[in-house]
JSON list of C-alpha atoms in Angstrom, two decimals:
[
{"chain": "A", "resi": 1, "resn": "MET", "atom": "CA", "xyz": [120.40, 127.01, 96.16]},
{"chain": "A", "resi": 2, "resn": "GLY", "atom": "CA", "xyz": [123.78, 128.55, 96.99]},
{"chain": "A", "resi": 3, "resn": "TRP", "atom": "CA", "xyz": [123.20, 131.98, 95.45]},
{"chain": "A", "resi": 4, "resn": "ASP", "atom": "CA", "xyz": [124.27, 135.10, 97.26]},
{"chain": "A", "resi": 5, "resn": "LYS", "atom": "CA", "xyz": [122.59, 138.23, 95.94]},
{"chain": "A", "resi": 6, "resn": "PHE", "atom": "CA", "xyz": [125.44, 140.46, 97.12]},
{"chain": "A", "resi": 7, "resn": "LYS", "atom": "CA", "xyz": [128.15, 138.57, 95.25]},
{"chain": "A", "resi": 8, "resn": "GLU", "atom": "CA", "xyz": [126.23, 138.38, 91.98]},
{"chain": "A", "resi": 9, "resn": "PRO", "atom": "CA", "xyz": [128.20, 135.51, 90.42]},
{"chain": "A", "resi": 10, "resn": "GLU", "atom": "CA", "xyz": [128.47, 134.88, 86.72]},
{"chain": "A", "resi": 11, "resn": "GLY", "atom": "CA", "xyz": [125.08, 133.92, 85.39]},
{"chain": "A", "resi": 12, "resn": "TYR", "atom": "CA", "xyz": [123.22, 135.97, 88.04]},
{"chain": "A", "resi": 13, "resn": "SER", "atom": "CA", "xyz": [121.22, 137.82, 85.38]},
{"chain": "A", "resi": 14, "resn": "ASP", "atom": "CA", "xyz": [120.06, 134.47, 84.00]},
{"chain": "A", "resi": 15, "resn": "LEU", "atom": "CA", "xyz": [118.95, 133.43, 87.46]},
{"chain": "A", "resi": 16, "resn": "LYS", "atom": "CA", "xyz": [117.16, 136.74, 88.02]},
{"chain": "A", "resi": 17, "resn": "GLN", "atom": "CA", "xyz": [115.30, 136.24, 84.78]},
{"chain": "A", "resi": 18, "resn": "GLN", "atom": "CA", "xyz": [114.23, 132.79, 85.89]},
{"chain": "A", "resi": 19, "resn": "ILE", "atom": "CA", "xyz": [113.22, 133.36, 89.52]},
{"chain": "A", "resi": 20, "resn": "GLY", "atom": "CA", "xyz": [112.84, 137.12, 89.61]},
{"chain": "A", "resi": 21, "resn": "ASP", "atom": "CA", "xyz": [113.65, 139.44, 92.47]},
{"chain": "A", "resi": 22, "resn": "ALA", "atom": "CA", "xyz": [111.84, 141.72, 94.91]},
{"chain": "A", "resi": 23, "resn": "ASP", "atom": "CA", "xyz": [109.93, 143.29, 92.00]},
{"chain": "A", "resi": 24, "resn": "GLY", "atom": "CA", "xyz": [108.53, 140.10, 90.46]},
{"chain": "A", "resi": 25, "resn": "PHE", "atom": "CA", "xyz": [108.73, 136.32, 90.11]},
{"chain": "A", "resi": 26, "resn": "GLY", "atom": "CA", "xyz": [110.39, 136.30, 86.68]},
{"chain": "A", "resi": 27, "resn": "GLN", "atom": "CA", "xyz": [109.48, 132.97, 85.02]},
{"chain": "A", "resi": 28, "resn": "LEU", "atom": "CA", "xyz": [109.02, 131.27, 88.38]},
{"chain": "A", "resi": 29, "resn": "GLN", "atom": "CA", "xyz": [105.51, 129.91, 88.85]},
{"chain": "A", "resi": 30, "resn": "LEU", "atom": "CA", "xyz": [104.21, 128.94, 92.30]},
{"chain": "A", "resi": 31, "resn": "THR", "atom": "CA", "xyz": [100.98, 126.95, 92.67]},
{"chain": "A", "resi": 32, "resn": "GLY", "atom": "CA", "xyz": [99.36, 126.45, 96.04]},
{"chain": "A", "resi": 33, "resn": "PRO", "atom": "CA", "xyz": [99.67, 126.57, 98.99]},
{"chain": "A", "resi": 34, "resn": "TYR", "atom": "CA", "xyz": [98.51, 123.07, 99.86]},
{"chain": "A", "resi": 35, "resn": "LEU", "atom": "CA", "xyz": [97.99, 121.45, 103.22]},
{"chain": "A", "resi": 36, "resn": "CYS", "atom": "CA", "xyz": [100.36, 118.53, 103.80]},
{"chain": "A", "resi": 37, "resn": "LYS", "atom": "CA", "xyz": [100.55, 115.94, 106.58]},
{"chain": "A", "resi": 38, "resn": "GLY", "atom": "CA", "xyz": [103.37, 113.39, 106.87]},
{"chain": "A", "resi": 39, "resn": "GLY", "atom": "CA", "xyz": [104.83, 114.67, 103.58]},
{"chain": "A", "resi": 40, "resn": "GLN", "atom": "CA", "xyz": [101.60, 113.94, 101.65]},
{"chain": "A", "resi": 41, "resn": "ARG", "atom": "CA", "xyz": [99.40, 116.55, 100.05]},
{"chain": "A", "resi": 42, "resn": "LEU", "atom": "CA", "xyz": [95.84, 116.77, 101.42]},
{"chain": "A", "resi": 43, "resn": "TYR", "atom": "CA", "xyz": [92.73, 117.56, 99.39]},
{"chain": "A", "resi": 44, "resn": "PRO", "atom": "CA", "xyz": [89.34, 118.89, 100.51]},
{"chain": "A", "resi": 45, "resn": "VAL", "atom": "CA", "xyz": [86.75, 116.08, 100.51]},
{"chain": "A", "resi": 46, "resn": "PRO", "atom": "CA", "xyz": [84.68, 116.32, 97.29]},
{"chain": "A", "resi": 47, "resn": "LEU", "atom": "CA", "xyz": [81.16, 117.53, 97.95]},
{"chain": "A", "resi": 48, "resn": "HIS", "atom": "CA", "xyz": [79.58, 114.51, 96.26]},
{"chain": "A", "resi": 49, "resn": "LEU", "atom": "CA", "xyz": [80.65, 112.37, 99.24]},
{"chain": "A", "resi": 50, "resn": "LEU", "atom": "CA", "xyz": [78.03, 112.42, 101.96]},
{"chain": "A", "resi": 51, "resn": "THR", "atom": "CA", "xyz": [78.21, 110.90, 105.44]},
{"chain": "A", "resi": 52, "resn": "LYS", "atom": "CA", "xyz": [76.04, 110.08, 108.41]},
{"chain": "A", "resi": 53, "resn": "THR", "atom": "CA", "xyz": [77.08, 108.81, 111.80]},
{"chain": "A", "resi": 54, "resn": "GLU", "atom": "CA", "xyz": [74.26, 107.00, 113.60]},
{"chain": "A", "resi": 55, "resn": "ALA", "atom": "CA", "xyz": [73.90, 106.86, 117.33]},
{"chain": "A", "resi": 56, "resn": "GLY", "atom": "CA", "xyz": [75.98, 104.07, 118.89]},
{"chain": "A", "resi": 57, "resn": "GLN", "atom": "CA", "xyz": [78.23, 103.73, 115.84]},
{"chain": "A", "resi": 58, "resn": "GLU", "atom": "CA", "xyz": [81.82, 104.83, 115.70]},
{"chain": "A", "resi": 59, "resn": "LYS", "atom": "CA", "xyz": [82.33, 104.41, 111.95]},
{"chain": "A", "resi": 60, "resn": "PRO", "atom": "CA", "xyz": [80.30, 106.74, 109.72]},
{"chain": "A", "resi": 61, "resn": "LYS", "atom": "CA", "xyz": [78.28, 105.50, 106.76]},
{"chain": "A", "resi": 62, "resn": "PHE", "atom": "CA", "xyz": [79.02, 106.97, 103.36]},
{"chain": "A", "resi": 63, "resn": "ALA", "atom": "CA", "xyz": [76.97, 107.63, 100.28]},
{"chain": "A", "resi": 64, "resn": "CYS", "atom": "CA", "xyz": [77.80, 109.41, 97.00]},
{"chain": "A", "resi": 65, "resn": "LEU", "atom": "CA", "xyz": [75.80, 111.71, 94.81]},
{"chain": "A", "resi": 66, "resn": "ARG", "atom": "CA", "xyz": [75.56, 110.88, 91.14]},
{"chain": "A", "resi": 67, "resn": "PRO", "atom": "CA", "xyz": [73.70, 112.42, 88.19]},
{"chain": "A", "resi": 68, "resn": "GLY", "atom": "CA", "xyz": [70.00, 111.52, 88.32]},
{"chain": "A", "resi": 69, "resn": "THR", "atom": "CA", "xyz": [68.67, 108.81, 86.09]},
{"chain": "A", "resi": 70, "resn": "GLU", "atom": "CA", "xyz": [65.63, 110.87, 84.93]},
{"chain": "A", "resi": 71, "resn": "PRO", "atom": "CA", "xyz": [65.96, 114.40, 83.57]},
{"chain": "A", "resi": 72, "resn": "VAL", "atom": "CA", "xyz": [63.59, 116.96, 85.05]},
{"chain": "A", "resi": 73, "resn": "ASP", "atom": "CA", "xyz": [62.47, 120.46, 84.20]},
{"chain": "A", "resi": 74, "resn": "CYS", "atom": "CA", "xyz": [63.42, 122.90, 86.94]},
{"chain": "A", "resi": 75, "resn": "ASP", "atom": "CA", "xyz": [64.65, 126.44, 87.58]},
{"chain": "A", "resi": 76, "resn": "LEU", "atom": "CA", "xyz": [68.11, 125.40, 86.31]},
{"chain": "A", "resi": 77, "resn": "GLY", "atom": "CA", "xyz": [66.69, 124.56, 82.87]},
{"chain": "A", "resi": 78, "resn": "ARG", "atom": "CA", "xyz": [64.88, 121.89, 80.91]},
{"chain": "A", "resi": 79, "resn": "ARG", "atom": "CA", "xyz": [65.89, 118.26, 81.01]},
{"chain": "A", "resi": 80, "resn": "ILE", "atom": "CA", "xyz": [68.42, 118.66, 83.86]},
{"chain": "A", "resi": 81, "resn": "ARG", "atom": "CA", "xyz": [69.75, 115.58, 85.65]},
{"chain": "A", "resi": 82, "resn": "LEU", "atom": "CA", "xyz": [69.74, 116.62, 89.31]},
{"chain": "A", "resi": 83, "resn": "PRO", "atom": "CA", "xyz": [72.04, 114.81, 91.73]},
{"chain": "A", "resi": 84, "resn": "GLU", "atom": "CA", "xyz": [70.68, 111.82, 93.60]},
{"chain": "A", "resi": 85, "resn": "LEU", "atom": "CA", "xyz": [72.08, 109.40, 96.18]},
{"chain": "A", "resi": 86, "resn": "ALA", "atom": "CA", "xyz": [73.73, 106.29, 94.73]},
{"chain": "A", "resi": 87, "resn": "ARG", "atom": "CA", "xyz": [72.30, 104.39, 97.72]},
{"chain": "A", "resi": 88, "resn": "PRO", "atom": "CA", "xyz": [69.72, 105.55, 100.26]},
{"chain": "A", "resi": 89, "resn": "LEU", "atom": "CA", "xyz": [71.13, 107.22, 103.37]},
{"chain": "A", "resi": 90, "resn": "PRO", "atom": "CA", "xyz": [68.51, 109.60, 104.84]},
{"chain": "A", "resi": 91, "resn": "GLY", "atom": "CA", "xyz": [70.00, 112.55, 106.69]},
{"chain": "A", "resi": 92, "resn": "ALA", "atom": "CA", "xyz": [73.46, 112.24, 105.06]},
{"chain": "A", "resi": 93, "resn": "LYS", "atom": "CA", "xyz": [75.41, 115.52, 104.73]},
{"chain": "A", "resi": 94, "resn": "PRO", "atom": "CA", "xyz": [78.54, 116.65, 102.89]},
{"chain": "A", "resi": 95, "resn": "LEU", "atom": "CA", "xyz": [81.83, 116.52, 104.79]},
{"chain": "A", "resi": 96, "resn": "GLU", "atom": "CA", "xyz": [82.74, 120.18, 105.27]},
{"chain": "A", "resi": 97, "resn": "ASN", "atom": "CA", "xyz": [86.13, 121.26, 106.62]},
{"chain": "A", "resi": 98, "resn": "THR", "atom": "CA", "xyz": [87.55, 117.79, 106.11]},
{"chain": "A", "resi": 99, "resn": "TRP", "atom": "CA", "xyz": [90.55, 116.67, 104.02]},
{"chain": "A", "resi": 100, "resn": "LEU", "atom": "CA", "xyz": [91.89, 113.39, 102.67]},
{"chain": "A", "resi": 101, "resn": "ASP", "atom": "CA", "xyz": [95.16, 112.25, 101.13]},
{"chain": "A", "resi": 102, "resn": "GLY", "atom": "CA", "xyz": [95.72, 111.41, 97.46]},
{"chain": "A", "resi": 103, "resn": "ALA", "atom": "CA", "xyz": [95.08, 107.68, 97.83]},
{"chain": "A", "resi": 104, "resn": "ASP", "atom": "CA", "xyz": [91.75, 108.29, 99.55]},
{"chain": "A", "resi": 105, "resn": "LEU", "atom": "CA", "xyz": [90.82, 110.92, 96.96]},
{"chain": "A", "resi": 106, "resn": "LYS", "atom": "CA", "xyz": [91.29, 108.32, 94.23]},
{"chain": "A", "resi": 107, "resn": "ARG", "atom": "CA", "xyz": [89.09, 105.88, 96.19]},
{"chain": "A", "resi": 108, "resn": "VAL", "atom": "CA", "xyz": [86.33, 108.48, 96.61]},
{"chain": "A", "resi": 109, "resn": "LEU", "atom": "CA", "xyz": [86.44, 109.47, 92.95]},
{"chain": "A", "resi": 110, "resn": "VAL", "atom": "CA", "xyz": [85.80, 105.88, 91.85]},
{"chain": "A", "resi": 111, "resn": "GLY", "atom": "CA", "xyz": [82.93, 105.47, 94.37]},
{"chain": "A", "resi": 112, "resn": "GLU", "atom": "CA", "xyz": [84.74, 103.74, 97.23]},
{"chain": "A", "resi": 113, "resn": "GLU", "atom": "CA", "xyz": [84.83, 104.78, 100.87]},
{"chain": "A", "resi": 114, "resn": "PRO", "atom": "CA", "xyz": [87.86, 106.68, 102.17]},
{"chain": "A", "resi": 115, "resn": "LYS", "atom": "CA", "xyz": [90.06, 104.92, 104.74]},
{"chain": "A", "resi": 116, "resn": "ARG", "atom": "CA", "xyz": [91.10, 108.04, 106.66]},
{"chain": "A", "resi": 117, "resn": "LEU", "atom": "CA", "xyz": [89.68, 111.52, 106.98]},
{"chain": "A", "resi": 118, "resn": "TYR", "atom": "CA", "xyz": [91.42, 114.57, 108.44]},
{"chain": "A", "resi": 119, "resn": "PRO", "atom": "CA", "xyz": [89.00, 117.01, 110.13]},
{"chain": "A", "resi": 120, "resn": "LYS", "atom": "CA", "xyz": [89.98, 120.67, 110.29]},
{"chain": "A", "resi": 121, "resn": "LYS", "atom": "CA", "xyz": [90.58, 120.54, 114.05]},
{"chain": "A", "resi": 122, "resn": "ALA", "atom": "CA", "xyz": [93.28, 117.86, 113.53]},
{"chain": "A", "resi": 123, "resn": "LEU", "atom": "CA", "xyz": [95.11, 120.03, 110.98]},
{"chain": "A", "resi": 124, "resn": "PHE", "atom": "CA", "xyz": [94.90, 123.66, 112.16]},
{"chain": "A", "resi": 125, "resn": "THR", "atom": "CA", "xyz": [93.23, 126.16, 114.42]},
{"chain": "A", "resi": 126, "resn": "GLU", "atom": "CA", "xyz": [91.85, 129.57, 113.51]},
{"chain": "A", "resi": 127, "resn": "GLU", "atom": "CA", "xyz": [92.45, 132.68, 115.60]},
{"chain": "A", "resi": 128, "resn": "PRO", "atom": "CA", "xyz": [90.10, 135.54, 114.68]},
{"chain": "A", "resi": 129, "resn": "ARG", "atom": "CA", "xyz": [91.49, 139.05, 115.26]},
{"chain": "A", "resi": 130, "resn": "LEU", "atom": "CA", "xyz": [89.67, 142.37, 115.25]},
{"chain": "A", "resi": 131, "resn": "GLY", "atom": "CA", "xyz": [91.38, 145.71, 114.74]},
{"chain": "A", "resi": 132, "resn": "ILE", "atom": "CA", "xyz": [90.93, 149.31, 113.76]},
{"chain": "A", "resi": 133, "resn": "ALA", "atom": "CA", "xyz": [93.25, 151.62, 111.88]},
{"chain": "A", "resi": 134, "resn": "ARG", "atom": "CA", "xyz": [94.80, 154.40, 113.95]},
{"chain": "A", "resi": 135, "resn": "ASN", "atom": "CA", "xyz": [96.17, 157.84, 113.22]},
{"chain": "A", "resi": 136, "resn": "ASN", "atom": "CA", "xyz": [99.21, 157.84, 115.48]},
{"chain": "A", "resi": 137, "resn": "SER", "atom": "CA", "xyz": [100.00, 161.54, 115.05]},
{"chain": "A", "resi": 138, "resn": "ARG", "atom": "CA", "xyz": [96.53, 162.55, 116.33]},
{"chain": "A", "resi": 139, "resn": "ARG", "atom": "CA", "xyz": [96.10, 159.50, 118.61]},
{"chain": "A", "resi": 140, "resn": "THR", "atom": "CA", "xyz": [92.68, 158.79, 117.14]},
{"chain": "A", "resi": 141, "resn": "VAL", "atom": "CA", "xyz": [91.08, 155.97, 115.19]},
{"chain": "A", "resi": 142, "resn": "GLU", "atom": "CA", "xyz": [90.45, 156.24, 111.47]},
{"chain": "A", "resi": 143, "resn": "GLU", "atom": "CA", "xyz": [86.69, 156.26, 110.91]},
{"chain": "A", "resi": 144, "resn": "GLY", "atom": "CA", "xyz": [85.34, 153.37, 108.89]},
{"chain": "A", "resi": 145, "resn": "LEU", "atom": "CA", "xyz": [88.53, 151.34, 109.00]},
{"chain": "A", "resi": 146, "resn": "LEU", "atom": "CA", "xyz": [87.52, 148.48, 111.27]},
{"chain": "A", "resi": 147, "resn": "TYR", "atom": "CA", "xyz": [88.99, 145.18, 110.03]},
{"chain": "A", "resi": 148, "resn": "GLN", "atom": "CA", "xyz": [89.05, 141.51, 110.90]},
{"chain": "A", "resi": 149, "resn": "THR", "atom": "CA", "xyz": [91.70, 138.95, 110.11]},
{"chain": "A", "resi": 150, "resn": "ARG", "atom": "CA", "xyz": [92.02, 135.25, 110.80]},
{"chain": "A", "resi": 151, "resn": "HIS", "atom": "CA", "xyz": [95.36, 133.73, 111.70]},
{"chain": "A", "resi": 152, "resn": "ILE", "atom": "CA", "xyz": [95.86, 130.05, 110.93]},
{"chain": "A", "resi": 153, "resn": "ARG", "atom": "CA", "xyz": [98.00, 127.93, 113.27]},
{"chain": "A", "resi": 154, "resn": "LEU", "atom": "CA", "xyz": [99.06, 124.60, 111.85]},
{"chain": "A", "resi": 155, "resn": "ARG", "atom": "CA", "xyz": [99.14, 121.60, 114.16]},
{"chain": "A", "resi": 156, "resn": "GLU", "atom": "CA", "xyz": [102.33, 119.65, 114.72]},
{"chain": "A", "resi": 157, "resn": "GLY", "atom": "CA", "xyz": [103.17, 117.49, 111.71]},
{"chain": "A", "resi": 158, "resn": "VAL", "atom": "CA", "xyz": [101.12, 119.66, 109.34]},
{"chain": "A", "resi": 159, "resn": "SER", "atom": "CA", "xyz": [102.85, 121.89, 106.80]},
{"chain": "A", "resi": 160, "resn": "LEU", "atom": "CA", "xyz": [102.18, 123.95, 103.70]},
{"chain": "A", "resi": 161, "resn": "GLY", "atom": "CA", "xyz": [103.51, 122.92, 100.31]},
{"chain": "A", "resi": 162, "resn": "VAL", "atom": "CA", "xyz": [103.75, 124.62, 96.94]},
{"chain": "A", "resi": 163, "resn": "THR", "atom": "CA", "xyz": [104.47, 123.41, 93.42]},
{"chain": "A", "resi": 164, "resn": "VAL", "atom": "CA", "xyz": [107.38, 125.26, 91.81]},
{"chain": "A", "resi": 165, "resn": "ASP", "atom": "CA", "xyz": [107.71, 125.49, 88.01]},
{"chain": "A", "resi": 166, "resn": "GLY", "atom": "CA", "xyz": [109.69, 127.65, 85.64]},
{"chain": "A", "resi": 167, "resn": "ILE", "atom": "CA", "xyz": [113.23, 127.19, 87.00]},
{"chain": "A", "resi": 168, "resn": "GLN", "atom": "CA", "xyz": [116.00, 125.46, 85.12]},
{"chain": "A", "resi": 169, "resn": "PRO", "atom": "CA", "xyz": [118.25, 123.36, 87.39]},
{"chain": "A", "resi": 170, "resn": "ASP", "atom": "CA", "xyz": [121.33, 124.04, 85.23]},
{"chain": "A", "resi": 171, "resn": "LEU", "atom": "CA", "xyz": [121.38, 127.70, 86.46]},
{"chain": "A", "resi": 172, "resn": "HIS", "atom": "CA", "xyz": [122.61, 126.62, 89.92]},
{"chain": "A", "resi": 173, "resn": "PRO", "atom": "CA", "xyz": [126.32, 127.53, 90.39]},
{"chain": "A", "resi": 174, "resn": "ALA", "atom": "CA", "xyz": [127.18, 124.02, 91.67]},
{"chain": "A", "resi": 175, "resn": "SER", "atom": "CA", "xyz": [125.61, 122.33, 88.59]},
{"chain": "A", "resi": 176, "resn": "GLY", "atom": "CA", "xyz": [128.07, 123.81, 86.07]}
]
């Protein structure tokens, strides 16, 4: 935004209060991160949407779960309405590791089928890593400090987005 921390222009303390510094975010609030493709935010497919692809078919069939029509007594309590399929689709399963854009999320939430789904493999790859902590001065490993991480590599055209709140645009030096 045109600020140079070494010059500390007039109003710098106001900016620091708004966006913080190395010690904290000040009033700045970041929400996310979110997966984005083509500039649009993606959302995980809601678990109430189930799908089944039958042999010889390219397009999957969809069904949604809804609250049951008859309450039952079960281990969750008395008079519980368990989920049931809105239309029969034996063998249907939730879409795990799949995303959709905002327009398709709206369709799914009103009971319609999505037009496009983004499977995990089209958005990113995961690279598992295994390591152990070392004591460099003794050239030994530290006992009990085995760790595992997972690096995420975004595919081309996929990005991460965040929502930024708490900053006042009139604090920018060019806006005055």
